[in-house]
Short mmCIF file of C-alpha atoms in Angstrom, two decimals:
data_model
loop_
_atom_site.label_atom_id
_atom_site.label_comp_id
_atom_site.label_asym_id
_atom_site.label_seq_id
_atom_site.Cartn_x
_atom_site.Cartn_y
_atom_site.Cartn_z
CA UNK A 1 10.62 153.64 67.33
CA UNK A 2 10.33 152.89 71.06
CA UNK A 3 12.27 149.72 70.53
CA UNK A 4 15.00 151.60 68.53
CA UNK A 5 15.41 154.10 71.37
CA UNK A 6 15.44 151.44 74.08
CA UNK A 7 18.07 149.52 72.32
CA UNK A 8 20.32 152.67 71.99
CA UNK A 9 19.30 154.47 75.17
CA UNK A 10 22.67 154.39 76.91
CA UNK A 11 24.38 155.94 73.92
CA UNK A 12 21.55 158.45 73.20
CA UNK A 13 21.42 159.77 76.87
CA UNK A 14 25.21 160.14 77.15
CA UNK A 15 25.34 161.89 73.78
CA UNK A 16 22.59 164.28 74.96
CA UNK A 17 24.40 164.89 78.19
CA UNK A 18 27.63 165.62 76.23
CA UNK A 19 25.67 168.14 73.94
CA UNK A 20 24.11 169.87 76.93
CA UNK A 21 27.45 170.12 78.75
CA UNK A 22 29.18 171.34 75.54
CA UNK A 23 26.67 174.02 74.95
CA UNK A 24 26.91 175.15 78.53
CA UNK A 25 30.78 175.21 78.27
CA UNK A 26 30.60 177.39 75.04
CA UNK A 27 28.06 179.81 76.44
CA UNK A 28 29.92 180.19 79.75
CA UNK A 29 33.26 180.22 77.97
CA UNK A 30 32.33 183.10 75.61
CA UNK A 31 30.91 185.17 78.57
CA UNK A 32 34.15 184.50 80.59
CA UNK A 33 36.41 185.33 77.57
CA UNK A 34 34.59 188.65 76.76
CA UNK A 35 34.85 189.62 80.46
CA UNK A 36 38.61 189.10 80.36
CA UNK A 37 38.80 190.92 77.06
CA UNK A 38 36.99 193.94 78.40
CA UNK A 39 39.15 193.98 81.59
CA UNK A 40 42.23 194.40 79.35
CA UNK A 41 40.58 196.89 77.01
CA UNK A 42 40.34 194.47 74.17
CA UNK A 43 37.22 193.72 71.90
CA UNK A 44 35.10 190.73 72.57
CA UNK A 45 33.90 188.12 70.26
CA UNK A 46 30.59 186.65 69.16
CA UNK A 47 29.42 183.21 70.09
CA UNK A 48 30.71 181.88 66.65
CA UNK A 49 33.86 183.87 66.90
CA UNK A 50 34.69 182.10 70.19
CA UNK A 51 35.12 178.85 68.32
CA UNK A 52 38.11 180.22 66.62
CA UNK A 53 39.83 181.45 69.72
CA UNK A 54 42.80 179.75 71.39
CA UNK A 55 40.82 179.80 74.72
CA UNK A 56 38.14 177.52 73.22
CA UNK A 57 40.56 175.16 71.50
CA UNK A 58 42.75 174.91 74.55
CA UNK A 59 39.75 174.30 77.02
CA UNK A 60 38.08 171.82 74.84
CA UNK A 61 40.91 169.68 73.58
CA UNK A 62 42.98 169.56 76.73
CA UNK A 63 40.07 167.77 78.41
CA UNK A 64 39.26 165.55 75.37
CA UNK A 65 42.99 164.43 75.21
CA UNK A 66 42.76 163.12 78.76
CA UNK A 67 39.64 161.22 78.12
CA UNK A 68 40.89 159.60 75.11
CA UNK A 69 44.15 158.68 76.69
CA UNK A 70 42.28 157.28 79.76
CA UNK A 71 40.05 155.01 77.72
CA UNK A 72 42.75 153.91 75.30
CA UNK A 73 45.04 152.88 78.14
CA UNK A 74 42.22 151.22 79.81
CA UNK A 75 41.24 149.12 76.92
CA UNK A 76 44.83 147.97 76.49
CA UNK A 77 45.69 147.40 80.12
CA UNK A 78 42.48 145.42 80.77
CA UNK A 79 43.71 143.04 77.99
CA UNK A 80 46.88 142.06 79.82
CA UNK A 81 46.46 143.03 83.62
CA UNK A 82 44.01 141.70 86.21
CA UNK A 83 42.34 142.77 89.46
CA UNK A 84 40.81 139.78 91.17
CA UNK A 85 37.27 140.50 92.42
CA UNK A 86 36.74 143.56 90.21
CA UNK A 87 34.01 143.73 87.71
CA UNK A 88 36.38 145.76 85.49
CA UNK A 89 38.79 142.83 85.15
CA UNK A 90 38.89 139.50 83.45
CA UNK A 91 39.63 136.49 85.75
CA UNK A 92 43.39 135.76 85.90
CA UNK A 93 42.85 131.89 85.84
CA UNK A 94 40.17 131.63 83.35
CA UNK A 95 40.07 131.76 79.45
CA UNK A 96 37.62 134.57 78.45
CA UNK A 97 35.82 134.84 75.18
CA UNK A 98 37.63 138.18 74.46
CA UNK A 99 40.89 136.16 74.20
CA UNK A 100 39.53 133.79 71.44
CA UNK A 101 41.52 133.86 68.09
CA UNK A 102 38.94 135.02 65.47
CA UNK A 103 40.85 133.10 62.80
CA UNK A 104 39.42 129.87 64.20
CA UNK A 105 35.79 131.23 64.57
CA UNK A 106 33.08 130.03 62.46
CA UNK A 107 31.94 132.98 60.36
CA UNK A 108 28.32 133.93 59.45
CA UNK A 109 26.77 136.56 57.32
CA UNK A 110 26.64 139.14 60.26
CA UNK A 111 30.24 138.36 61.40
CA UNK A 112 32.24 141.63 61.06
CA UNK A 113 33.65 141.82 57.64
CA UNK A 114 37.31 142.27 58.67
CA UNK A 115 37.01 138.84 60.29
CA UNK A 116 35.58 137.27 57.16
CA UNK A 117 38.33 138.96 55.13
CA UNK A 118 41.23 138.05 57.30
CA UNK A 119 44.81 139.21 56.68
CA UNK A 120 45.87 142.80 57.48
CA UNK A 121 42.37 144.00 57.93
CA UNK A 122 41.71 141.56 60.60
CA UNK A 123 45.08 142.36 62.21
CA UNK A 124 44.06 145.97 62.44
CA UNK A 125 40.51 145.24 63.45
CA UNK A 126 41.81 143.14 66.40
CA UNK A 127 43.08 146.42 67.95
CA UNK A 128 40.72 148.85 66.25
CA UNK A 129 39.22 150.00 69.58
CA UNK A 130 42.57 151.12 71.07
CA UNK A 131 43.72 152.48 67.79
CA UNK A 132 40.65 154.81 67.57
CA UNK A 133 41.23 156.13 71.00
CA UNK A 134 45.00 156.74 70.58
CA UNK A 135 44.41 158.44 67.15
CA UNK A 136 41.81 160.78 68.84
CA UNK A 137 44.13 161.36 71.72
CA UNK A 138 46.95 162.36 69.28
CA UNK A 139 44.64 164.71 67.40
CA UNK A 140 43.45 166.32 70.63
CA UNK A 141 46.88 166.54 71.96
CA UNK A 142 48.00 168.46 68.98
CA UNK A 143 44.87 170.76 68.97
CA UNK A 144 45.41 171.43 72.62
CA UNK A 145 48.88 172.58 71.72
CA UNK A 146 47.53 174.81 68.80
CA UNK A 147 44.88 176.25 70.94
CA UNK A 148 47.28 176.77 73.96
CA UNK A 149 49.81 178.45 71.86
CA UNK A 150 47.29 180.90 70.53
CA UNK A 151 46.05 181.80 74.02
CA UNK A 152 49.60 181.93 75.30
CA UNK A 153 50.59 184.31 72.58
CA UNK A 154 47.72 186.58 73.17
CA UNK A 155 48.73 186.85 76.80
CA UNK A 156 52.28 187.46 75.81
CA UNK A 157 51.35 190.24 73.40
CA UNK A 158 49.32 191.95 76.08
CA UNK A 159 52.46 192.20 78.24
CA UNK A 160 54.73 193.12 75.29
CA UNK A 161 56.50 189.73 75.38
CA UNK A 162 57.34 187.58 72.33
CA UNK A 163 55.20 184.68 71.39
CA UNK A 164 56.06 181.03 70.71
CA UNK A 165 55.42 178.50 67.97
CA UNK A 166 53.05 175.50 68.52
CA UNK A 167 56.15 173.37 69.35
CA UNK A 168 57.66 176.03 71.37
CA UNK A 169 54.48 176.10 73.46
CA UNK A 170 54.75 172.34 73.92
CA UNK A 171 58.17 172.84 75.47
CA UNK A 172 56.58 175.15 78.24
CA UNK A 173 55.84 173.95 81.72
CA UNK A 174 52.34 175.46 81.24
CA UNK A 175 51.41 173.03 78.41
CA UNK A 176 52.48 169.96 80.45
CA UNK A 177 50.83 171.28 83.54
CA UNK A 178 47.56 171.48 81.65
CA UNK A 179 48.07 167.97 80.31
CA UNK A 180 49.11 166.27 83.57
CA UNK A 181 46.49 167.97 85.72
CA UNK A 182 43.84 166.24 83.46
CA UNK A 183 45.59 162.93 83.05
CA UNK A 184 46.11 162.34 86.69
CA UNK A 185 42.45 162.75 87.46
CA UNK A 186 41.40 160.44 84.70
CA UNK A 187 43.77 157.72 85.91
CA UNK A 188 42.64 158.28 89.55
CA UNK A 189 38.95 157.79 88.62
CA UNK A 190 39.76 154.48 86.78
CA UNK A 191 41.79 153.26 89.79
CA UNK A 192 39.02 154.07 92.16
CA UNK A 193 36.48 152.31 89.89
CA UNK A 194 38.63 149.20 89.62
CA UNK A 195 39.25 148.99 93.39
CA UNK A 196 35.79 150.05 94.45
CA UNK A 197 34.00 147.50 92.28
CA UNK A 198 35.52 144.73 94.26
CA UNK A 199 33.66 145.68 97.46
CA UNK A 200 30.78 147.97 96.33
CA UNK A 201 27.77 147.20 94.13
CA UNK A 202 25.18 148.95 92.00
CA UNK A 203 22.13 146.73 91.43
CA UNK A 204 21.30 146.40 87.69
CA UNK A 205 24.55 147.92 86.44
CA UNK A 206 26.86 145.96 84.13
CA UNK A 207 29.72 147.81 85.87
CA UNK A 208 28.79 146.03 89.08
CA UNK A 209 29.03 142.43 90.22
CA UNK A 210 25.79 140.68 91.39
CA UNK A 211 24.91 142.12 94.83
CA UNK A 212 25.46 138.88 96.84
CA UNK A 213 28.55 137.76 95.02
CA UNK A 214 31.77 137.39 97.19
CA UNK A 215 34.25 140.12 97.04
CA UNK A 216 37.03 137.76 95.78
CA UNK A 217 34.87 136.42 92.92
CA UNK A 218 34.32 138.05 89.56
CA UNK A 219 31.28 137.82 87.32
CA UNK A 220 32.45 137.92 83.74
#
């Protein structure tokens, strides 16, 4: 059991941090939502009822969409672009194992089955990581619009103004402000990580080059 946990520690700890943060978001979110409802003379909701509100959907998925977009773009861009000296980049003048054509690889029993099968399955599998992120981004983007439109229509109704459809909400400046304010922060962090890893180090981390390695060199 200890060996199993050790081999999956990075995933398990990050999953636990996500769950803790998610629970914290939900609890604080329902308290904030009910405070706003009372301030407008409207009834509050239970903890479970909060999951069906536009506020919950909007707050959750406008953040998730930016994370999935960030990672999907990062996966694709690192396949084609370079930053010499960064631990986040391949070397521009060296063939990397990630560029090998799997069709010429010797297959074994534990080789991923799409590689052994070939054809269209292999074609999709070659890009399955970015496909997953972009599918999750598209789903989160749509759910952000659904939740945002519900929250927007509640506000409109409280002011006696007409509501909008989901697609109508996607045409508002509010929807795009919510999206871009998250997207810009995600790409900023990635740019900082790429540039900082050229000159700064973290001993023991796979995200860092060896401490004594020259800034221009890249360990891949």
